[in-house]
Coordinates of C-alpha atoms and ligand atoms in Angstrom, one line a residue:
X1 CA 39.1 -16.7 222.5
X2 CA 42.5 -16.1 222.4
X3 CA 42.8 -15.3 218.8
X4 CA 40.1 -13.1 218.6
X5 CA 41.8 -11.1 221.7
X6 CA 44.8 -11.0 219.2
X7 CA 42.7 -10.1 216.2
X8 CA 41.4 -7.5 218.3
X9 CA 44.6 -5.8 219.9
X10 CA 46.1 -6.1 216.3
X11 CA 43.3 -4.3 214.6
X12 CA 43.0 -1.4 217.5
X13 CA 46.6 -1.0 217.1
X14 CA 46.2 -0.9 213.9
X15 CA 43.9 1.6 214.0
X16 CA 45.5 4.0 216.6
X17 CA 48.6 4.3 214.4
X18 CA 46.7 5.4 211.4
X19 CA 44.4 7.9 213.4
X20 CA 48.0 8.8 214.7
X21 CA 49.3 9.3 211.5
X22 CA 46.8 10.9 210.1
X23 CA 46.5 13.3 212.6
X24 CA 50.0 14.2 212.7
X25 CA 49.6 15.1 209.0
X26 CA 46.6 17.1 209.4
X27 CA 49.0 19.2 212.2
X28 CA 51.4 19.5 209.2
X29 CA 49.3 20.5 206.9
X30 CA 47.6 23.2 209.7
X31 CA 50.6 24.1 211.2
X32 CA 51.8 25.3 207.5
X33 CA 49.0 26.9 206.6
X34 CA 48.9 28.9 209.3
X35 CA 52.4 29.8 209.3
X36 CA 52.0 30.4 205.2
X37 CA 48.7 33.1 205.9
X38 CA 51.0 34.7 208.6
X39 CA 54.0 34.9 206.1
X40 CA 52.1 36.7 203.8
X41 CA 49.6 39.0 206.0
X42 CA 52.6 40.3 207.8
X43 CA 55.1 40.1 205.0
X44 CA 53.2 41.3 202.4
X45 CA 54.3 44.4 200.8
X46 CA 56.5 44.6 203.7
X47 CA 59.7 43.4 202.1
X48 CA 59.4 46.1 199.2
X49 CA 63.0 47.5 197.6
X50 CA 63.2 51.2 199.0
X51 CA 65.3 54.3 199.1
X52 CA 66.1 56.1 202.2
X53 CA 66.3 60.0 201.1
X54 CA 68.6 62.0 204.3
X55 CA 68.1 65.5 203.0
X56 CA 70.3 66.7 206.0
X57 CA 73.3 64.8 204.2
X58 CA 72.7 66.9 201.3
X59 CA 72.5 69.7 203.8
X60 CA 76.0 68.9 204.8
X61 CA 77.6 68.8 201.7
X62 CA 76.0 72.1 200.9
X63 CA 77.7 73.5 204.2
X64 CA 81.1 71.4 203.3
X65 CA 80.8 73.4 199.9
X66 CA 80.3 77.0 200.9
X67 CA 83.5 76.4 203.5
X68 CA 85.5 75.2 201.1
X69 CA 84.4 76.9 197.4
X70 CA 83.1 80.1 199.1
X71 CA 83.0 81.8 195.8
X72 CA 81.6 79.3 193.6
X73 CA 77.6 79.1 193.9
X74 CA 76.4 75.7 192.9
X75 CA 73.7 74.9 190.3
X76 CA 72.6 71.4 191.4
X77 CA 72.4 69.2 188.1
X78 CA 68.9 68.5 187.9
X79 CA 69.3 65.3 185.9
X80 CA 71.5 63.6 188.7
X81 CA 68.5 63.0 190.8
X82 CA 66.1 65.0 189.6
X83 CA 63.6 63.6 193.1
X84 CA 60.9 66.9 193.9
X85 CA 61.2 66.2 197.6
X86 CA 65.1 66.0 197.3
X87 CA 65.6 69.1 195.0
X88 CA 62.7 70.9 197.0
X89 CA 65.3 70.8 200.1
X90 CA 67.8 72.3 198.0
X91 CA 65.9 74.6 196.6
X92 CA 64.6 75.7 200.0
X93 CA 68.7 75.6 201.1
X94 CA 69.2 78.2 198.2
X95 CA 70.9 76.4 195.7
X96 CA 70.5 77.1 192.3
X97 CA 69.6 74.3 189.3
X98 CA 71.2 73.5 185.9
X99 CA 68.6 72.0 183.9
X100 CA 68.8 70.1 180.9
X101 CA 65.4 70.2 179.4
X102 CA 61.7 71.8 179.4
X103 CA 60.8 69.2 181.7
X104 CA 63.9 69.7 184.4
X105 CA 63.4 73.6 183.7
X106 CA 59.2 72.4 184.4
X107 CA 60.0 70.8 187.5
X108 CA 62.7 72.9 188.9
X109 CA 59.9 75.9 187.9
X110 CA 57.3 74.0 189.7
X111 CA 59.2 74.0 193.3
X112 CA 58.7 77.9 193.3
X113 CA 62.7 78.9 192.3
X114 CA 63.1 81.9 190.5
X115 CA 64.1 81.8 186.8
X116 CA 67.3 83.6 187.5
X117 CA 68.1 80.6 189.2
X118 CA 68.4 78.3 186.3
X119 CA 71.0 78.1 184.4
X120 CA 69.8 75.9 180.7
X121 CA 73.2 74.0 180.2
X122 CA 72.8 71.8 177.8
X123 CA 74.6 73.5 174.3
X124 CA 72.5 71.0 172.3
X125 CA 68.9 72.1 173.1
X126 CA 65.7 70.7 171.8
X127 CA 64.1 73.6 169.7
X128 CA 60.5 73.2 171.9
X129 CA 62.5 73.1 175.0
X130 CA 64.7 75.9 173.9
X131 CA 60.9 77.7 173.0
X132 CA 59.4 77.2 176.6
X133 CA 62.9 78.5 178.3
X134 CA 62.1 82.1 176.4
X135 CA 58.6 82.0 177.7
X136 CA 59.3 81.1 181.4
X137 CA 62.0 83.6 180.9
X138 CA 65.1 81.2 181.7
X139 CA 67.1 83.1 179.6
X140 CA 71.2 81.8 180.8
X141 CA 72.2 78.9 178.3
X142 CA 75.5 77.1 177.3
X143 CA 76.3 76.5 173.5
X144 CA 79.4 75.1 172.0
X145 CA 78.5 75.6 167.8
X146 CA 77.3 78.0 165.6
X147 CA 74.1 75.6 164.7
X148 CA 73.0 76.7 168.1
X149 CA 73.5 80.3 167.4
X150 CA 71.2 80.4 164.7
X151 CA 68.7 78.5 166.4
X152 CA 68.7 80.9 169.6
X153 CA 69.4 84.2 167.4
X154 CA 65.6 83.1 166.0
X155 CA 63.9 82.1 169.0
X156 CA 65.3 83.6 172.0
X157 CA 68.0 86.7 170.7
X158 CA 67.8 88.1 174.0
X159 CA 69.5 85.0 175.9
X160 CA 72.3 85.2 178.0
X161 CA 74.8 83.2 176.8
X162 CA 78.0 81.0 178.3
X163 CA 80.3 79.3 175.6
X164 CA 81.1 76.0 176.5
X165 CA 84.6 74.9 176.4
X166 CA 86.4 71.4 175.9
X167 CA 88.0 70.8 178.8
X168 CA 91.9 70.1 179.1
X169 CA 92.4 66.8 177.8
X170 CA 95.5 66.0 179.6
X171 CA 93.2 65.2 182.8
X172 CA 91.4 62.3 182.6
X173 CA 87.5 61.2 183.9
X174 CA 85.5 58.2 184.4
X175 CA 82.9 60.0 182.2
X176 CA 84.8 62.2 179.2
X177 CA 82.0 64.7 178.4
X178 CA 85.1 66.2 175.7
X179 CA 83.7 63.9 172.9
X180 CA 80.0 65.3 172.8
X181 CA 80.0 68.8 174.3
X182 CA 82.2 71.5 173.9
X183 CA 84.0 73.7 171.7
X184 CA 87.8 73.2 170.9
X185 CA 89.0 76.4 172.7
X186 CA 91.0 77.0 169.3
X187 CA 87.3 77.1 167.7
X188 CA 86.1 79.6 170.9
X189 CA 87.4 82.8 169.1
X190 CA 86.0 82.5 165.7
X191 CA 82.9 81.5 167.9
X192 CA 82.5 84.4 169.6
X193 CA 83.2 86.5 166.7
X194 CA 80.1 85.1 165.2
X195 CA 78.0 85.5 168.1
X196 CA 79.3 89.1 167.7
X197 CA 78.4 89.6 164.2
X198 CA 74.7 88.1 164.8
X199 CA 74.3 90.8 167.7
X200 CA 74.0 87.7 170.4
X201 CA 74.7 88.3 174.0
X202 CA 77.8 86.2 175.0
X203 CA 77.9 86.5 179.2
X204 CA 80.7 83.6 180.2
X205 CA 82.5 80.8 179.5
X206 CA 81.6 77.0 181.1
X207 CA 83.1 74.0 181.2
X208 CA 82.5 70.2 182.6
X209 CA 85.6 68.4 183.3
X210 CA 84.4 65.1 183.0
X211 CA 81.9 62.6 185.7
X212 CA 84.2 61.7 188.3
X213 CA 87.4 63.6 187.3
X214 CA 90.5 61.9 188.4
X215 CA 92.4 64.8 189.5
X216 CA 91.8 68.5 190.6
X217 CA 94.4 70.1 187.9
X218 CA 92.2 69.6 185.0
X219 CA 90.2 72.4 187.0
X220 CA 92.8 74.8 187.4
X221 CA 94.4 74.1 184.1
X222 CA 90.9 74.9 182.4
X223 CA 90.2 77.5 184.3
X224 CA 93.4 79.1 182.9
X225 CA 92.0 78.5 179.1
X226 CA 88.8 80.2 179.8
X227 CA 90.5 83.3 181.0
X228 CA 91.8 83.7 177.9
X229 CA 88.2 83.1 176.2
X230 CA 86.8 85.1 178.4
X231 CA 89.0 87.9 178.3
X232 CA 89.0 88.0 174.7
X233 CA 85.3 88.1 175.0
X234 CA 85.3 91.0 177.2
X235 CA 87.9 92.6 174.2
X236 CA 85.3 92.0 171.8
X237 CA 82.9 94.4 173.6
X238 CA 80.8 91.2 175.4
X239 CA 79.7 92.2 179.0
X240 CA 81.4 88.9 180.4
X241 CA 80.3 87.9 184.0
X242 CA 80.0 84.5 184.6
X243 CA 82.7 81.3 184.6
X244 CA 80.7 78.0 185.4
X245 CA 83.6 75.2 186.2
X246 CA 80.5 72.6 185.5
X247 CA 80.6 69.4 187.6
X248 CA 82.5 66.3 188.0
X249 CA 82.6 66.3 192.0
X250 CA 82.9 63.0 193.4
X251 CA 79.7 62.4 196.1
X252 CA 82.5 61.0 198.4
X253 CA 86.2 61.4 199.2
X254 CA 88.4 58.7 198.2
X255 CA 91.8 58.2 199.4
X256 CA 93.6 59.6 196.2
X257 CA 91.1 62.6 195.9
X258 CA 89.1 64.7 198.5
X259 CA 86.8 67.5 198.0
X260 CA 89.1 69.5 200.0
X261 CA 91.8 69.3 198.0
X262 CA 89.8 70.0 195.1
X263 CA 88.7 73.1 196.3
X264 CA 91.7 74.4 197.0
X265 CA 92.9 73.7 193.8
X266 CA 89.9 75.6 192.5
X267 CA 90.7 78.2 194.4
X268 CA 94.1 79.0 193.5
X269 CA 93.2 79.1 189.9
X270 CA 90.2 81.5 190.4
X271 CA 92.4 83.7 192.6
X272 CA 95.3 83.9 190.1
X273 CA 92.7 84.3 187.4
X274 CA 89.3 85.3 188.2
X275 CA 90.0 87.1 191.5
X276 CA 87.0 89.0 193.3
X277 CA 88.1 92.7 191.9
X278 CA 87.3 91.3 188.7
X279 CA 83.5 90.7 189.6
X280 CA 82.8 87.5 187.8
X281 CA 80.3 85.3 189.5
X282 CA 81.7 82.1 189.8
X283 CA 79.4 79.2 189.5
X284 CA 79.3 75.3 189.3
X285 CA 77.4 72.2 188.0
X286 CA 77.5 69.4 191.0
X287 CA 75.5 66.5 190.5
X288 CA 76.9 63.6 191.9
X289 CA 78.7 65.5 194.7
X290 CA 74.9 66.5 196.5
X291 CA 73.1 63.7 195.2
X292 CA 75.2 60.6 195.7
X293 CA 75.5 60.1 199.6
X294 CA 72.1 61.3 200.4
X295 CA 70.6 58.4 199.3
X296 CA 70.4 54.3 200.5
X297 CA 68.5 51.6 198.9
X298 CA 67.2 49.1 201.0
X299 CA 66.7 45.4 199.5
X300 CA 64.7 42.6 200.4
X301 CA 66.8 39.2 199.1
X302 CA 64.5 37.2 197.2
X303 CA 66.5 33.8 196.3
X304 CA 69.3 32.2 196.6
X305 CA 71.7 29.6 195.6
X306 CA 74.5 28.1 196.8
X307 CA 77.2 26.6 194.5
X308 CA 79.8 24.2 194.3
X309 CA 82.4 22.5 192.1
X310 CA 80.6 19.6 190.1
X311 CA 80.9 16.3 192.1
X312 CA 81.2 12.5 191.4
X313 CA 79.1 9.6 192.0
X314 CA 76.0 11.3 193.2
X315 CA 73.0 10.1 191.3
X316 CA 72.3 7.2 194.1
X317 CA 72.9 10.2 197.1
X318 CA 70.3 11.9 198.8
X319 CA 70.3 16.0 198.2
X320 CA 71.7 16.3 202.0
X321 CA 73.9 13.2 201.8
X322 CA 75.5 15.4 198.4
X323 CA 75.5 19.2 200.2
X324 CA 77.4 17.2 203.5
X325 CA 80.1 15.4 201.2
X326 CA 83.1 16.7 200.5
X327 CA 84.8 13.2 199.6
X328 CA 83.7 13.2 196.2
X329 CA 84.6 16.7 195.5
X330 CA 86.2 16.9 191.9
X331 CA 88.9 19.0 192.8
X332 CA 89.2 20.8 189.2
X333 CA 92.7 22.3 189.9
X334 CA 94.1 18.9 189.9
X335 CA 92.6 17.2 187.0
X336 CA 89.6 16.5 188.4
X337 CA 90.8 13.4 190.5
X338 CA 88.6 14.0 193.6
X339 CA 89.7 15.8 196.4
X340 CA 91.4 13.4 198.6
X341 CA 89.4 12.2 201.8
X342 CA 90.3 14.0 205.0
X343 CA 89.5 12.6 208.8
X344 CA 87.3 15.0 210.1
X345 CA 88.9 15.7 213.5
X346 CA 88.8 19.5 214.5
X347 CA 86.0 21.7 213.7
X348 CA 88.8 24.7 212.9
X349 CA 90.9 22.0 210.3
X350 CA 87.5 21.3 208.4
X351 CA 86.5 24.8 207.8
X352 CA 90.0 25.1 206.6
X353 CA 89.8 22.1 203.8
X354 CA 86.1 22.8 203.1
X355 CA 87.9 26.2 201.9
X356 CA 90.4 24.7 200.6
X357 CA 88.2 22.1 198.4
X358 CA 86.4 25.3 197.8
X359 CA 83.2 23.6 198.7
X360 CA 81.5 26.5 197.9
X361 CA 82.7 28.0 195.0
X362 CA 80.0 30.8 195.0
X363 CA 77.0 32.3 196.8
X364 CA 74.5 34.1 194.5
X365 CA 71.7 36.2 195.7
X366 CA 69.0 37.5 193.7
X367 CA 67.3 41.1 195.5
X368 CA 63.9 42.6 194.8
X369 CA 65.8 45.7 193.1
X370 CA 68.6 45.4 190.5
X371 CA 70.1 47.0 187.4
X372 CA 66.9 48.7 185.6
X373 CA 65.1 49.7 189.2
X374 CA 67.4 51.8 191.6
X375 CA 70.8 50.0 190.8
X376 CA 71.2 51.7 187.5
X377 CA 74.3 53.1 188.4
X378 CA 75.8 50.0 188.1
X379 CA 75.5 50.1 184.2
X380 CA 75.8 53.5 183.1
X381 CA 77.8 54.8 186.2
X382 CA 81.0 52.4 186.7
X383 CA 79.4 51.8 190.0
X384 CA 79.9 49.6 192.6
X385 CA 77.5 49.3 195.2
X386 CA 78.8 47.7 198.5
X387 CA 76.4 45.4 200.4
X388 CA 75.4 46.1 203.9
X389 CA 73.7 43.9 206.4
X390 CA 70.7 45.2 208.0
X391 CA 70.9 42.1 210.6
X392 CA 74.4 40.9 212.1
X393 CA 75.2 37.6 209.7
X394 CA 74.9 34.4 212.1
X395 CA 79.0 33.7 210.6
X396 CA 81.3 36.0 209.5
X397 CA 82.7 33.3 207.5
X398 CA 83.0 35.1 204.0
X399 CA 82.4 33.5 200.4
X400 CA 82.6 34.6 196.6
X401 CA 79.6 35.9 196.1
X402 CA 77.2 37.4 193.3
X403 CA 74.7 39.7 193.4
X404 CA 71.9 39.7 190.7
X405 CA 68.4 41.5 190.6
X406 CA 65.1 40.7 189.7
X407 CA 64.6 40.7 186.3
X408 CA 65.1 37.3 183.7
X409 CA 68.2 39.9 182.2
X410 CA 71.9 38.9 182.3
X411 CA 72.5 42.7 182.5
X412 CA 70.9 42.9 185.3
X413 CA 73.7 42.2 187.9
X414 CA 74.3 44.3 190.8
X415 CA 77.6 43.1 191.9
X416 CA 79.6 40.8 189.7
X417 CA 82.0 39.5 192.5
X418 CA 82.5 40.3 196.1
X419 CA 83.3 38.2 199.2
X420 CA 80.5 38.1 201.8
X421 CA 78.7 36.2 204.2
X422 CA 76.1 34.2 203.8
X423 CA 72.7 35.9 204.2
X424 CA 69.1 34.2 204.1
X425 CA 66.6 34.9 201.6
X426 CA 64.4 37.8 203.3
X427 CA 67.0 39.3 205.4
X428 CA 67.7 42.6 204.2
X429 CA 71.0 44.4 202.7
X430 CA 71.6 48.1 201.9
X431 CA 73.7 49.9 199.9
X432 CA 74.9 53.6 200.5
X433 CA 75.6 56.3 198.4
X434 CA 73.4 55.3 195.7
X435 CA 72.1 58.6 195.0
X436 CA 73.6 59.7 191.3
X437 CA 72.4 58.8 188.0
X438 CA 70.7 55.7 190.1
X439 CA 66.6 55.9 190.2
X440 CA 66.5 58.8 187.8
X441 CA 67.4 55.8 185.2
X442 CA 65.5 53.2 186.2
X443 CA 63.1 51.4 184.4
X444 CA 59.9 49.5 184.3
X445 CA 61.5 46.4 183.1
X446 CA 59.6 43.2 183.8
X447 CA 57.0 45.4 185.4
X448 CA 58.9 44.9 188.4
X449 CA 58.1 47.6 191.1
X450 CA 60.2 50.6 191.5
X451 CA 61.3 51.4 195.4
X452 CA 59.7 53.9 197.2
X453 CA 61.1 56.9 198.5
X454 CA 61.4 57.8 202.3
X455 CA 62.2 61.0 203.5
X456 CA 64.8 61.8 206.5
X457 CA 66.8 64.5 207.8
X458 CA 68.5 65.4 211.3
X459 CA 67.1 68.0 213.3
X460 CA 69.5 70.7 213.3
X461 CA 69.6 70.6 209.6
X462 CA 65.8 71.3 208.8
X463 CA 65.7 73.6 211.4
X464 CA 68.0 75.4 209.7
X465 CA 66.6 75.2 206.4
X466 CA 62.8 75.1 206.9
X467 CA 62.9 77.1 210.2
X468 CA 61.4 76.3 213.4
X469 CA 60.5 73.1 214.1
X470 CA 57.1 73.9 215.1
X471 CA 56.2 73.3 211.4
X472 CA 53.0 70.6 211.8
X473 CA 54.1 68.6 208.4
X474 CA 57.2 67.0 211.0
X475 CA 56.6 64.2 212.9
X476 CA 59.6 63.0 215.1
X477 CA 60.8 59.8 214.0
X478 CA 59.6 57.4 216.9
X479 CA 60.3 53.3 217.7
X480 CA 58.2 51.0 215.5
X481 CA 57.0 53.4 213.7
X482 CA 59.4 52.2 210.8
X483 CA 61.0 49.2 211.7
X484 CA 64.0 48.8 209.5
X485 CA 65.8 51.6 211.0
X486 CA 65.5 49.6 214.1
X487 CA 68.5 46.9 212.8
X488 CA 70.0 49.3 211.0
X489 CA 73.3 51.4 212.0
X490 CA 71.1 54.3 210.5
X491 CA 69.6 53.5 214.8
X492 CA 72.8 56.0 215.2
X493 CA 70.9 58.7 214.0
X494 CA 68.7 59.6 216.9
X495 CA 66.3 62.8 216.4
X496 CA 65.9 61.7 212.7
X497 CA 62.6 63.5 211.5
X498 CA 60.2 61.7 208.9
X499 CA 58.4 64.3 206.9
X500 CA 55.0 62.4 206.6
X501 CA 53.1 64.5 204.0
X502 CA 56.2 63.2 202.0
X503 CA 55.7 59.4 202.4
X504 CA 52.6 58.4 201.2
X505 CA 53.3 54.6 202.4
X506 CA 55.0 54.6 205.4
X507 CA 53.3 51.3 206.3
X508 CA 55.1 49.4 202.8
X509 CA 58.2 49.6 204.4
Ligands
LIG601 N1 76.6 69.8 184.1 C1 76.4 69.2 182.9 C2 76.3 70.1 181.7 C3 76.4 67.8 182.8 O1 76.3 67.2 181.6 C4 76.5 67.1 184.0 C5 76.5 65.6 183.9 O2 76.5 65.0 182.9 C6 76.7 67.7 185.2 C7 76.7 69.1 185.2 C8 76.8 67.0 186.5 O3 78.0 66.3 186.6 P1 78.4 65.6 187.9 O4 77.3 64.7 188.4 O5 79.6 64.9 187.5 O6 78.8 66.7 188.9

């Protein structure tokens, strides 16, 4: 009897721990199937790249401009940013466009602005292009040879012409335009002669100083040379109107250059050589300067890894026991004799050697948007993009970090090295002023998605640009309705307005 009461209790015991067992698996495997379909029905689509467009920041600049460059009327360079909804505002602000092709001079068209508003500066033009531009009657152009005479004497005789000049070379830019575009101003004279002799209708003289020009005298120093081209041209019987000081505005002031100081710089020139008796219109080329702050990107951070300096001894360790050891650090400063032990007394002293054994020697993050999406900037713009959190980092502890996006392409870093710290893959960063020569050059590479675009702008500054606010195409920005801006210190901007009609997919954000 008694060993069958023991064969008994051992075999329901037995049994209850595997029914036990089992069932706690079966929770498992529930529990993370649930949690995996709720991941992805809420999630999905939800963590897409995307770019914030604030057309009341654009608005801004446009009011910082006419305060401080009252005489100069901007041409907004199309190819910047060339977004509709983005040059639509400008458009509707009254800014002009410099376009550098039949498809800028097509879109810019297409958004209802007058031909006279146009300016085609690019002294290099694409005969078809040049074709369309006489038959939509954009008839102001830049050229900088004789090859481009001949070409517009045959199709378009009637143009208006602007001669562009080299800027002074003394003055240095991120981006020398000197190399490609532009007439020596030795070679201007003999240049307009010829444009003389072939009856052609030479109006001004242009220039571009160079993206993001170092310094404001390479304006004024330029805008001495021109006088004399232009005054020659005016000599030679031209009917000279127009001096366009062509771009090369930073989007934001930096503590060596402000726009303010710029302008003022401008000023003085065009005063002491161009002052209003003599009637010229004055005119200018910003890209960056509109485009750049009016625009964040929003990124979703897909992966991660966490590195450190290659350790000893670790085949037999578990992967916790390894991330938890500093003991075995090789300390690669020293030889690689490992780090000595240290007694791990006070939480302050071990932060201090873990940064000291550099237990981290770098953080890398890989986002859903990188160097061929809306990051572009970063290869053909010397730019570099500063991340942002979008949620308060659980330690403001800060390590090396690298930024990379998407794509299986070295190229495609964002940010080679920057100290940061430590986010978790689906948190969210974002990056400001992102706006010039960014998503007008990304790519399709690796099919990866390009970010959408969202459209914002303060109240005061539509109202002053679209009119009332009665318009029905507004809806006031309300809470939930886009939940990013929720985290974000963009909360700061109460009243924002979303222009619906102008978001397709509000609900991918
Ligand atoms: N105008 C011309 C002819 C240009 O080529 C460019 C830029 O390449 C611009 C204006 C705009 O320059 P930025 O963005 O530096 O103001």
């Amino acid at each position: 009897v008694v060993v069958v009461v023991v064969v008994v209790v051992v075999v329901v015991v037995v049994v209850v721990v595997v029914v036990v067992k089992v069932m706690v698996v079966v929770v498992v495997i529930v529990v993370s199937a649930v949690e995996k379909a709720y991941f992805y029905t809420s999630k999905q689509g939800r963590d897409d790249a995307f770019v914030v467009v604030d057309v009341g920041q654009a608005y801004k600049k446009l009011k910082e401009w006419r305060q401080h460059l009252p005489r100069v009327r901007p041409f907004y360079a199309t190819k910047c940013n060339p977004d509709v909804q983005f040059c639509n505002f400008l458009a509707q602000a009254g800014v002009g466009f410099d376009c550098a092709s039949m498809g800028e001079i097509k879109h810019i068209l297409g958004l209802g602005v007058h031909p006279s508003r146009i300016i085609y500066a690019n002294p290099c033009k694409v005969l078809k292009h040049l074709r369309y531009a006489q038959e939509h009657n954009v008839d102001l152009m830049t050229f900088d040879d004789v090859h481009e005479l001949v070409k517009i004497q045959k199709w378009f005789p009637r143009a208006r012409l602007v001669l562009r000049i080299q800027s002074d070379k003394e003055h240095k830019a991120a981006h020398n335009l000197n190399e490609k575009f532009g007439c020596d101003p030795a070679a201007a004279y003999g240049l307009m002669k010829k444009a003389k002799s072939m009856g052609l209708n030479v109006v001004g003289v242009c220039f571009h100083v160079g993206g993001l020009a170092k310094d404001a005298k390479c304006y004024s120093t330029t805008i001495k040379t021109a006088n004399d081209i232009y005054t020659y041209g005016e000599q030679l019987g031209f009917d000279m109107r127009i001096l366009d000081i062509g771009g090369g505005f930073h989007g934001v002031d930096s503590e060596t250059l402000t726009f303010r100081y710029v302008a003022e710089t401008i000023n003085k020139a065009l005063d002491e050589y161009f002052p209003p008796s003599r009637g010229t219109e004055i005119m200018a080329e910003p890209g960056r300067y509109f485009a750049a702050s009016a625009f964040t990107v929003a990124v979703n951070v897909i992966s991660k890894k966490v590195l450190r300096p290659p350790q000893q001894d670790n085949k037999n360790k578990s992967y916790e026991e390894i991330e938890n050891d500093n003991s075995s650090v090789i300390d690669t400063k020293y030889n690689n004799t490992p780090a000595v032990k240290r007694s791990k007394t006070n939480e302050d002293e071990i932060s201090n050697l873990k940064r000291e054994d550099n237990t981290i020697s770098k953080v890398m993050y890989y986002l859903n948007d990188g160097a061929f999406g809306a990051f572009s900037n970063v290869l053909t713009d010397f730019y570099e993009p500063k991340p942002l959190c979008v949620e308060p980092p659980s330690s403001t502890e800060t390590f090396p970090t690298q930024v990379w996006g998407p794509t299986c392409d070295h190229f495609d870093c964002v940010i080679r090295k920057c100290e940061m710290p430590q986010v978790d893959i689906g948190q969210w960063l974002y990056f400001e002023v992102m706006g010039a020569y960014s998503t007008c050059l990304a790519t399709d590479f690796n099919a990866m998605e390009r970010a959408k675009f969202t459209y914002v702008c303060d109240e005061s500054s539509w109202n002053e640009v679209y009119g009332e606010c009665g318009n029905s195409e507004l809806h006031h920005y309300t809470d939930g309705l886009w939940e990013w801006f929720s985290y974000s210190p963009m909360k700061k901007q109460q009243g924002m307005l979303i222009r619906n009609g102008l978001n397709p997919d509000l609900e991918g954000v």
